[in-house]
């Protein structure tokens, strides 16, 4: 079902199933991104929050809380928290990467300035922490504050690792856990915690979010080399041009001979790129089977996500989350 | 006593009184600024944390907890939290202001880059939130997460207010509460909360920190126009050159005639500054008594801080905090 693109997509099924809760999340987000004193804040935030992202992360919190039988209202606070953390990191990422576009629109740092992006990001982090305090659940606070630290640590690690050929698959995985999977796994874990689910289920929810996030990021990195730019909204080779070492290149570097290694050193480490370099890079990725091996890794993480779901109770949402894991890798399958 | 500069300064008395607790705070800070994966983090943090600031804010938390009879160990966590929030905001401020120097040393954004300052700042915010969760006190979490939001909101407000002649004293006060007083008042309030002090005392601790922080910032802004650059480490007129509207100028603008207003519009709003403008600005500040009126405001906030202390129990620390309020304004007295 997850692979049947004619049918409703799993994130759309989730959105429909969680309809009224998601409406409450959106209301809460709009309420809390307001500022009595600084009108710049809701302007910048609205630009990003209302740009039509899929709201995947807050949906994961609502879905897991629902699946574990939560009957209260604080899942909405936690879902909004997760979206605020996500939005804050996007604002800061775009400053750090000097990005011009996100989701097909000019970035906030371009429309306003870097200063606004940094400070409004800080404001959203603070609002996230205010929101997560409200349920009064210390374990939830522990999970989400740890996730925030892992996210920031992963981003800092990426600064030094991205252009360093010594970066291997285990460092890549740490970066990916930081930049993507930590918020996915926190989003799913807190859903179980707020619902007071049994420990084995909470552990499985963490594992699901972790594996889903990793699969998601690997697919993203793979599509950068073999995607259809109409479908992805990204140009093939963006990561190469920005000298970002991702899994396909890490695999090709590991298999490289001396000449090939000199090529990667020149183009990624030293950034001296010439016409034809991207084509040569793609040839090397194909020669060493790096794209196929990366695809297999993504599938394997998706399989881990699905198998984690087996520990969860039989529930409509469980099927949707299982399908979601397939859907995330369907773009490269 | 606070005005007797030959004697030990009040913050030095506090440091001596809180000696072993401050040592524990410094150990905890060093422990928590570490990162297993990203060595850039402790490098950047150490540059700032060990640059020899007075640690005034964490000292306020230890002092108020002590004064209210706290016997536990979590005051150390909260003091470290406050210092981490402070350090994170300094890192981001220096990016936003494009500063080159802080405390007489090159800033982190200059030594490393803006990216590192943004992301390491985020990491320290996250570490601050982890630390503040550990005492397991929800009211403390509420106070500190609110302070973080007020700080960021004040910084964003300053972006638009700083170069706008419509900024009046009430907007200035909001900015100052955000950029300075919110962390002072949170630092003093959580000291009382963790000690389970009576509500009237907690309220007085908040008022003390709020008034002390406002006095501190007004003095800083005043010294920018009349300070001795040897003593302050700042050059006279930095705020004017950076087109930052602070209290002295706000008072002069409010009293200005048409010609004078045109001068402020040109120099602050439009930023078209010429030789001799700073001297003319200083003449206008003197003509309208703006410097003296600003000085009186600082004294009045210091007096409020001291009067708040009267609600606290008789204790060695109380005298030091009272002296501290005098000391903060002694530079302009």
XYZ file of C-alpha atoms in Angstrom:
666
model
C 0.000 0.000 0.000
C 2.783 2.407 0.849
C 4.189 1.888 -2.622
C 0.916 2.429 -4.391
C 1.168 6.069 -5.374
C -2.335 6.178 -6.786
C -3.734 5.574 -3.301
C -3.743 8.183 -0.563
C -0.218 8.732 0.737
C 0.399 7.581 4.302
C 1.152 11.084 5.620
C -2.147 12.205 4.105
C -3.931 9.311 5.807
C -2.323 10.350 9.087
C -3.321 13.964 8.505
C -6.906 12.896 7.902
C -6.979 10.569 10.901
C -5.540 13.296 13.143
C -7.533 16.091 11.552
C -8.952 17.833 14.619
C -5.768 17.431 16.649
C -3.686 18.891 13.809
C -6.089 21.836 13.647
C -5.483 22.385 17.373
C -1.720 22.212 16.793
C -1.945 24.822 14.037
C -4.013 27.099 16.248
C -1.552 26.743 19.104
C 1.401 27.416 16.785
C -0.206 30.587 15.483
C -1.043 31.689 19.037
C 2.444 31.102 20.366
C 4.399 32.555 17.500
C 2.772 35.911 18.222
C 4.736 38.566 20.028
C 3.186 41.526 21.789
C 6.254 43.684 21.296
C 8.117 42.561 18.217
C 5.988 42.258 15.055
C 9.000 40.996 13.124
C 8.680 37.679 14.964
C 5.294 36.507 13.601
C 6.204 37.849 10.145
C 9.356 35.748 9.885
C 7.766 32.730 11.544
C 4.637 32.792 9.403
C 6.771 32.876 6.270
C 8.227 29.526 7.265
C 5.488 27.882 9.319
C 2.849 28.552 6.702
C 4.995 27.637 3.722
C 3.142 24.362 3.468
C 5.489 21.836 4.984
C 3.944 18.429 5.629
C 4.065 18.885 9.424
C 5.465 15.372 9.559
C 7.157 15.766 12.957
C 4.187 17.079 14.958
C 2.044 14.444 13.248
C 4.384 11.747 14.565
C 3.800 12.935 18.136
C 0.022 13.035 17.719
C 0.024 9.648 15.973
C 2.112 7.834 18.568
C 0.164 9.342 21.483
C -3.063 8.258 19.788
C -1.783 4.751 19.075
C -0.830 4.382 22.760
C -4.279 5.441 23.889
C -3.583 8.961 25.123
C -6.807 10.761 25.966
C -5.519 14.154 27.169
C -4.770 17.453 25.440
C -1.033 17.834 25.983
C -0.080 15.910 22.848
C -1.012 19.132 21.062
C 1.532 21.103 23.126
C 4.243 18.572 22.439
C 3.464 18.445 18.729
C 3.683 22.245 18.569
C 6.952 22.093 20.539
C 8.434 19.715 17.995
C 7.369 21.949 15.086
C 8.834 25.032 16.796
C 12.169 23.284 17.350
C 12.119 22.208 13.701
C 11.313 25.735 12.484
C 14.006 27.269 14.682
C 16.635 24.896 13.307
C 15.541 25.658 9.720
C 15.978 29.391 10.349
C 19.470 28.863 11.742
C 20.411 26.293 9.078
C 19.564 28.710 6.307
C 21.852 31.299 7.903
C 24.652 28.768 8.322
C 24.271 27.397 4.783
C 23.666 30.862 3.291
C 20.623 29.344 1.588
C 18.525 31.383 -0.800
C 15.572 29.050 -1.203
C 13.535 26.666 0.906
C 10.412 24.845 -0.240
C 10.574 26.844 -3.466
C 10.396 30.221 -1.696
C 13.115 32.734 -0.778
C 14.524 32.069 2.701
C 13.912 34.376 5.663
C 17.584 35.365 5.760
C 17.165 36.616 2.203
C 13.784 38.337 2.732
C 14.751 39.952 6.022
C 18.341 39.414 7.155
C 20.592 36.996 9.017
C 20.047 38.905 12.254
C 16.299 38.346 12.151
C 16.743 34.664 11.351
C 19.157 34.130 14.253
C 17.068 36.000 16.815
C 13.645 34.783 15.686
C 15.094 31.246 15.754
C 16.158 31.865 19.347
C 12.675 33.107 20.142
C 11.112 29.945 18.695
C 13.514 27.746 20.700
C 12.454 29.591 23.842
C 8.765 29.278 22.912
C 9.335 25.542 22.352
C 10.748 25.211 25.849
C 7.843 27.141 27.338
C 5.409 24.833 25.544
C 7.131 21.634 26.610
C 7.104 22.713 30.262
C 3.315 23.033 30.288
C 2.399 19.318 30.430
C 4.453 19.156 33.652
C 6.087 15.875 32.648
C 9.771 15.768 33.560
C 10.581 12.767 31.386
C 9.219 14.578 28.353
C 11.396 17.565 29.225
C 14.388 15.333 29.518
C 13.793 13.769 26.091
C 13.169 17.041 24.290
C 16.019 18.984 25.881
C 18.387 16.105 25.089
C 17.142 16.104 21.504
C 17.828 19.836 21.228
C 21.409 19.246 22.394
C 21.940 16.334 19.987
C 20.580 18.451 17.121
C 22.937 21.350 17.818
C 25.882 19.003 18.368
C 25.180 17.273 15.035
C 25.091 20.622 13.258
C 28.414 21.686 14.750
C 29.938 18.310 13.905
C 28.740 18.734 10.329
C 30.643 22.043 10.066
C 33.951 20.245 10.402
C 32.976 16.824 8.990
C 31.260 17.921 5.777
C 34.429 18.819 3.894
C 36.793 16.331 5.484
C 37.519 13.105 3.547
C 38.286 11.399 6.861
C 34.568 11.504 7.593
C 33.411 7.886 7.552
C 30.016 6.239 7.718
C 29.903 6.271 11.513
C 30.537 10.046 11.635
C 27.965 10.511 8.874
C 25.477 8.593 10.993
C 26.162 10.825 13.990
C 25.580 13.914 11.880
C 22.363 12.456 10.459
C 21.111 11.493 13.896
C 21.741 15.098 14.958
C 20.364 16.970 12.010
C 17.347 14.758 11.348
C 16.748 11.617 13.388
C 16.993 13.129 16.891
C 13.862 15.196 16.408
C 11.991 12.305 14.729
C 12.799 9.944 17.593
C 12.006 12.553 20.245
C 8.695 13.246 18.491
C 7.684 9.591 18.528
C 9.081 8.825 21.993
C 7.245 11.658 23.767
C 3.988 10.466 22.199
C 4.416 7.191 24.078
C 5.650 8.829 27.280
C 2.736 11.265 27.524
C 0.369 8.296 26.972
C 2.126 6.407 29.776
C 2.813 3.477 27.444
C 4.779 0.421 28.640
C 8.569 0.808 28.475
C 8.955 -1.714 25.649
C 6.574 0.314 23.508
C 8.336 3.587 24.315
C 11.633 2.001 23.327
C 10.079 0.769 20.058
C 8.702 4.240 19.343
C 12.154 5.723 19.794
C 13.636 3.082 17.483
C 10.967 3.750 14.884
C 11.588 7.521 14.873
C 15.338 7.060 14.842
C 15.294 4.631 11.895
C 12.664 6.625 9.994
C 14.694 9.820 10.385
C 17.882 8.147 9.213
C 16.123 6.600 6.188
C 14.581 9.982 5.411
C 17.951 11.761 5.429
C 19.768 9.060 3.450
C 17.079 9.251 0.764
C 17.454 13.027 0.710
C 21.210 12.710 0.243
C 20.800 10.052 -2.437
C 18.268 12.112 -4.410
C 20.780 14.917 -4.501
C 22.771 12.722 -6.915
C 20.054 10.896 -8.755
C 16.826 12.756 -8.232
C 14.478 14.299 -10.701
C 14.804 18.005 -9.942
C 11.162 18.562 -10.902
C 10.057 16.172 -8.183
C 12.585 17.079 -5.488
C 12.809 20.844 -6.035
C 16.576 20.465 -5.713
C 19.160 20.496 -8.466
C 21.227 17.378 -8.968
C 24.662 17.942 -7.499
C 23.833 20.715 -4.995
C 25.639 18.830 -2.225
C 28.636 18.262 -4.505
C 28.832 21.939 -5.417
C 28.461 22.913 -1.751
C 31.207 20.377 -0.934
C 28.996 18.408 1.442
C 30.284 14.916 2.016
C 27.242 12.624 2.128
C 26.827 8.873 2.164
C 27.212 8.170 -1.591
C 30.510 10.063 -1.748
C 31.737 8.566 1.536
C 31.240 5.125 0.016
C 32.988 6.112 -3.215
C 35.897 7.671 -1.316
C 36.304 4.493 0.731
C 36.621 2.493 -2.505
C 38.778 5.024 -4.354
C 42.240 4.487 -5.844
C 44.907 7.177 -5.610
C 43.779 9.170 -8.644
C 40.170 9.106 -7.564
C 41.080 10.170 -4.075
C 42.989 13.146 -5.488
C 39.818 14.060 -7.399
C 37.725 14.053 -4.213
C 40.411 15.968 -2.323
C 40.466 18.669 -4.983
C 36.708 18.991 -5.421
C 35.404 18.458 -1.871
C 38.235 19.316 0.508
C 39.855 22.100 -1.495
C 36.723 23.157 -3.371
C 38.533 23.723 -6.645
C 35.778 22.520 -8.980
C 35.876 22.657 -12.754
C 33.430 22.009 -15.593
C 32.747 18.302 -15.921
C 33.584 17.524 -12.290
C 30.001 16.694 -11.314
C 29.729 14.291 -14.266
C 32.988 12.647 -13.247
C 31.779 12.394 -9.651
C 28.596 10.690 -10.851
C 30.682 8.260 -12.908
C 32.735 7.367 -9.851
C 29.598 6.904 -7.721
C 28.241 4.522 -10.360
C 31.554 2.724 -10.894
C 31.782 1.820 -7.198
C 28.089 1.020 -6.827
C 27.868 3.788 -4.237
C 24.394 4.925 -5.223
C 22.996 1.382 -5.112
C 24.699 0.685 -1.772
C 23.260 3.933 -0.359
C 19.817 2.911 -1.591
C 20.193 -0.423 0.181
C 21.115 1.371 3.401
C 17.981 3.498 3.159
C 15.849 0.391 2.611
C 17.466 -1.322 5.541
C 16.716 1.607 7.893
C 13.118 1.655 6.631
C 12.890 -2.057 7.395
C 14.178 -1.383 10.920
C 11.508 1.274 11.379
C 8.809 -1.133 10.248
C 10.027 -3.939 12.444
C 10.010 -1.608 15.490
C 6.308 -1.055 14.867
C 5.653 -4.740 15.606
C 5.995 -4.046 19.338
C 3.144 -1.565 19.203
C -0.549 -2.393 19.709
C -2.745 -3.235 16.760
C -4.191 0.129 15.747
C -5.121 1.976 12.552
C -2.216 4.365 13.115
C 0.267 1.504 13.292
C -0.483 0.580 9.688
C -0.113 4.180 8.579
C 3.251 4.528 10.308
C 4.422 1.266 8.759
C 3.339 2.536 5.351
C 5.075 5.826 6.067
C 8.405 4.015 6.401
C 7.857 2.481 2.960
C 6.771 5.808 1.551
C 9.870 7.633 2.759
C 12.094 5.305 0.714
C 9.662 4.857 -2.180
C 11.214 7.848 -3.937
C 14.384 5.832 -4.472
C 12.848 2.404 -4.737
C 30.532 50.847 51.701
C 29.437 50.163 48.144
C 30.897 53.507 47.146
C 34.212 52.979 48.882
C 36.370 51.748 46.046
C 39.344 51.130 48.301
C 37.411 48.384 50.092
C 36.623 45.018 48.529
C 34.018 45.418 45.802
C 30.622 43.841 46.543
C 30.868 41.305 43.721
C 34.254 40.275 45.092
C 32.726 39.880 48.552
C 29.995 37.731 47.036
C 32.570 35.675 45.149
C 34.489 35.076 48.371
C 31.363 34.247 50.371
C 30.215 31.809 47.661
C 33.683 30.483 46.967
C 33.095 26.719 47.074
C 29.718 26.939 45.308
C 31.244 29.031 42.536
C 33.991 26.449 42.147
C 31.280 23.791 41.732
C 29.539 25.979 39.127
C 32.780 26.357 37.185
C 33.384 22.608 37.279
C 29.858 21.908 36.089
C 30.172 24.474 33.297
C 33.401 22.908 32.094
C 31.842 19.422 32.275
C 28.713 20.363 30.363
C 30.337 22.431 27.658
C 32.205 19.344 26.540
C 31.064 17.451 23.476
C 31.987 13.893 22.688
C 31.595 14.384 18.966
C 32.250 18.012 18.120
C 35.513 19.441 19.509
C 34.674 22.854 18.041
C 32.063 23.266 20.791
C 34.345 23.358 23.851
C 36.897 25.442 21.913
C 34.421 28.198 21.128
C 32.760 28.005 24.530
C 36.018 28.079 26.482
C 37.101 31.167 24.574
C 34.106 33.006 25.992
C 33.416 31.254 29.298
C 37.004 31.541 30.410
C 37.529 35.101 29.212
C 37.264 36.276 32.810
C 33.778 37.708 33.070
C 32.627 38.449 36.594
C 30.086 35.578 36.608
C 27.643 38.070 38.066
C 24.503 36.229 36.955
C 25.295 32.760 38.362
C 26.495 34.457 41.524
C 23.080 36.093 41.903
C 21.417 32.662 41.866
C 23.809 31.203 44.426
C 23.529 34.321 46.594
C 19.745 34.447 46.658
C 19.436 30.696 47.301
C 21.917 31.042 50.161
C 20.138 34.057 51.618
C 16.853 32.118 51.589
C 18.435 29.183 53.439
C 18.748 26.664 50.593
C 20.748 23.624 51.697
C 20.716 21.488 48.546
C 22.984 21.193 45.529
C 20.719 22.278 42.653
C 21.555 25.962 43.033
C 24.772 25.000 41.245
C 22.806 23.594 38.279
C 20.658 26.694 38.052
C 23.647 29.019 38.303
C 25.355 27.122 35.474
C 22.094 27.292 33.479
C 22.017 31.054 33.834
C 25.652 31.365 32.717
C 25.016 29.109 29.705
C 22.017 31.188 28.626
C 24.141 34.312 29.040
C 27.018 32.836 27.018
C 24.682 31.651 24.261
C 23.156 35.115 23.923
C 26.632 36.704 23.784
C 27.612 34.376 20.928
C 24.471 35.254 18.992
C 24.686 38.981 19.836
C 28.182 39.191 18.439
C 26.964 37.641 15.181
C 24.002 40.014 15.015
C 26.099 43.102 15.863
C 29.033 41.936 13.716
C 31.236 42.632 16.745
C 34.981 42.228 16.560
C 35.852 42.471 20.231
C 34.398 41.408 23.551
C 36.104 41.862 26.910
C 39.199 43.066 25.063
C 39.562 39.866 22.998
C 38.532 39.021 19.438
C 35.003 37.599 19.280
C 34.269 33.962 18.405
C 32.634 34.985 15.121
C 35.952 36.598 14.183
C 38.197 33.749 15.418
C 36.054 30.977 13.969
C 33.052 32.090 11.919
C 29.414 33.144 12.211
C 28.275 29.560 11.612
C 30.162 28.268 14.632
C 28.841 31.086 16.813
C 25.227 30.443 15.783
C 25.402 26.666 16.233
C 27.523 26.604 19.384
C 25.121 29.183 20.832
C 22.263 26.796 20.030
C 24.156 23.984 21.714
C 24.619 26.062 24.871
C 20.915 26.956 24.915
C 20.096 23.254 24.714
C 22.630 22.433 27.454
C 21.056 25.161 29.579
C 17.662 23.520 29.179
C 19.061 20.106 30.054
C 20.628 21.562 33.199
C 17.506 23.360 34.317
C 15.419 20.190 33.976
C 17.634 18.295 36.433
C 16.387 19.866 39.685
C 12.903 18.624 38.702
C 11.231 21.870 39.727
C 8.517 22.937 37.277
C 8.261 26.498 38.578
C 11.967 26.997 37.963
C 11.495 25.701 34.405
C 8.636 28.083 33.895
C 10.687 31.087 35.057
C 13.769 30.245 33.016
C 11.951 29.326 29.808
C 9.928 32.545 30.068
C 13.141 34.503 30.577
C 14.625 32.926 27.447
C 11.577 34.040 25.443
C 11.686 37.586 26.858
C 15.402 37.807 26.042
C 14.913 36.765 22.415
C 11.857 38.992 22.040
C 13.814 41.965 23.396
C 16.626 41.311 20.933
C 14.231 41.156 17.993
C 12.476 44.316 19.190
C 15.847 46.053 19.361
C 16.469 45.237 15.677
C 13.619 47.505 14.634
C 13.603 49.948 17.569
C 17.299 50.845 17.678
C 17.290 53.098 14.615
C 13.753 54.409 14.853
C 13.260 57.883 16.403
C 9.732 56.843 17.391
C 11.317 54.582 20.027
C 10.350 56.112 23.359
C 11.360 55.397 26.935
C 8.780 52.647 27.369
C 10.039 50.754 24.307
C 13.609 51.296 25.510
C 12.610 49.768 28.838
C 11.137 46.720 27.085
C 14.331 46.231 25.126
C 16.435 46.592 28.269
C 14.261 44.160 30.193
C 14.811 41.697 27.350
C 18.478 42.119 26.687
C 19.597 42.469 30.310
C 17.066 42.525 33.129
C 15.138 39.326 32.276
C 18.134 37.108 32.993
C 19.048 39.063 36.147
C 15.513 38.733 37.534
C 15.250 35.060 36.561
C 18.624 34.430 38.227
C 17.509 35.988 41.504
C 13.959 34.601 41.412
C 14.976 30.959 40.912
C 17.332 31.268 43.887
C 14.314 31.968 46.074
C 12.103 29.366 44.386
C 14.619 26.539 44.769
C 14.963 27.509 48.451
C 11.181 27.389 48.828
C 11.148 30.959 50.155
C 7.869 32.696 51.028
C 6.059 34.292 48.052
C 6.715 37.841 49.255
C 10.445 37.144 49.285
C 10.372 35.556 45.839
C 8.550 38.610 44.512
C 11.154 40.883 46.136
C 13.981 38.829 44.589
C 12.426 39.237 41.160
C 12.062 42.994 41.717
C 15.663 43.246 42.871
C 17.027 41.448 39.807
C 14.768 43.397 37.462
C 15.782 46.793 38.885
C 19.457 45.836 39.154
C 19.512 44.700 35.529
C 17.827 47.874 34.307
C 20.220 50.068 36.339
C 23.146 48.049 34.959
C 22.072 48.566 31.343
C 21.255 52.269 31.746
C 24.721 52.836 33.236
C 26.254 50.961 30.314
C 24.363 53.130 27.846
C 25.291 56.318 29.707
C 28.984 55.431 29.852
C 28.936 55.072 26.109
C 28.551 58.880 25.984
C 30.506 59.990 29.013
C 32.746 57.149 30.038
C 36.481 56.990 30.367
C 37.447 54.562 27.625
C 40.393 53.332 29.701
C 38.029 52.222 32.441
C 35.165 50.922 30.291
C 37.129 49.336 27.426
C 34.637 50.987 25.072
C 35.133 54.070 22.946
C 32.940 57.093 23.611
C 30.268 57.253 20.936
C 30.214 53.580 19.854
C 26.408 53.483 20.178
C 26.114 56.741 18.219
C 28.314 55.431 15.425
C 26.370 52.142 15.382
C 23.137 54.179 15.313
C 21.800 52.621 18.500
C 19.118 54.720 20.074
C 19.695 54.558 23.850
C 18.184 56.428 26.776
C 20.307 59.620 26.612
C 19.454 60.159 22.935
C 15.798 59.213 23.449
C 15.580 61.979 26.073
C 17.344 64.486 23.796
C 15.106 63.584 20.856
C 12.004 64.075 23.013
C 13.207 67.611 23.852
C 14.454 68.494 20.381
C 13.355 71.371 18.153
C 12.926 70.924 14.415
C 16.592 71.452 13.499
C 17.783 69.101 16.198
C 15.318 66.438 15.150
C 16.611 66.666 11.596
C 20.105 66.086 12.986
C 19.022 62.904 14.784
C 17.082 61.714 11.755
C 20.128 62.124 9.565
C 22.655 60.567 11.942
C 20.629 57.786 13.595
C 17.786 56.900 11.230
C 19.576 57.500 7.926
C 23.090 56.826 9.213
C 24.655 59.640 7.219
C 27.257 60.706 9.752
C 29.942 63.341 9.208
C 32.973 64.613 11.104
C 31.894 66.595 14.148
C 28.513 64.836 14.490
C 29.440 63.016 17.689
C 30.570 66.299 19.246
C 27.320 67.951 18.219
C 25.352 64.998 19.608
C 27.172 65.358 22.934
C 26.395 69.095 22.939
C 22.698 68.355 22.433
C 22.713 65.722 25.193
C 24.251 68.286 27.548
C 21.999 71.147 26.418
C 18.865 69.145 27.269
C 20.276 67.678 30.461
C 19.822 64.195 28.925
C 22.949 62.718 30.496
C 22.057 63.974 33.967
C 18.445 62.764 33.589
C 19.703 59.344 32.487
C 22.008 59.233 35.501
C 19.063 60.023 37.774
C 17.076 57.157 36.187
C 19.931 54.740 36.889
C 20.101 55.909 40.503
C 16.372 55.533 40.864
C 16.459 51.905 39.589
C 19.343 51.158 41.951
C 17.281 52.594 44.800
C 14.377 50.317 43.789
C 16.719 47.322 43.859
C 17.913 48.246 47.343
C 14.438 48.809 48.656
C 13.352 45.383 47.339
C 16.071 43.848 49.534
C 14.263 45.093 52.643
C 11.732 42.252 52.301
C 14.525 39.656 52.579
C 15.823 38.129 55.808
C 18.736 39.689 57.655
C 21.746 37.874 56.213
C 25.324 38.683 55.230
C 24.400 38.262 51.567
C 21.642 40.833 51.832
C 24.175 43.548 52.660
C 26.367 42.488 49.744
C 23.464 42.587 47.297
C 22.442 46.013 48.592
C 26.008 47.216 48.117
C 26.025 45.662 44.655
C 23.147 47.916 43.608
C 25.182 50.937 44.713
C 28.266 49.598 43.006
C 26.536 49.136 39.668
C 25.712 52.832 39.516
C 28.878 54.051 41.253
C 30.620 54.322 37.874
C 28.350 57.230 36.998
C 27.838 58.684 40.454
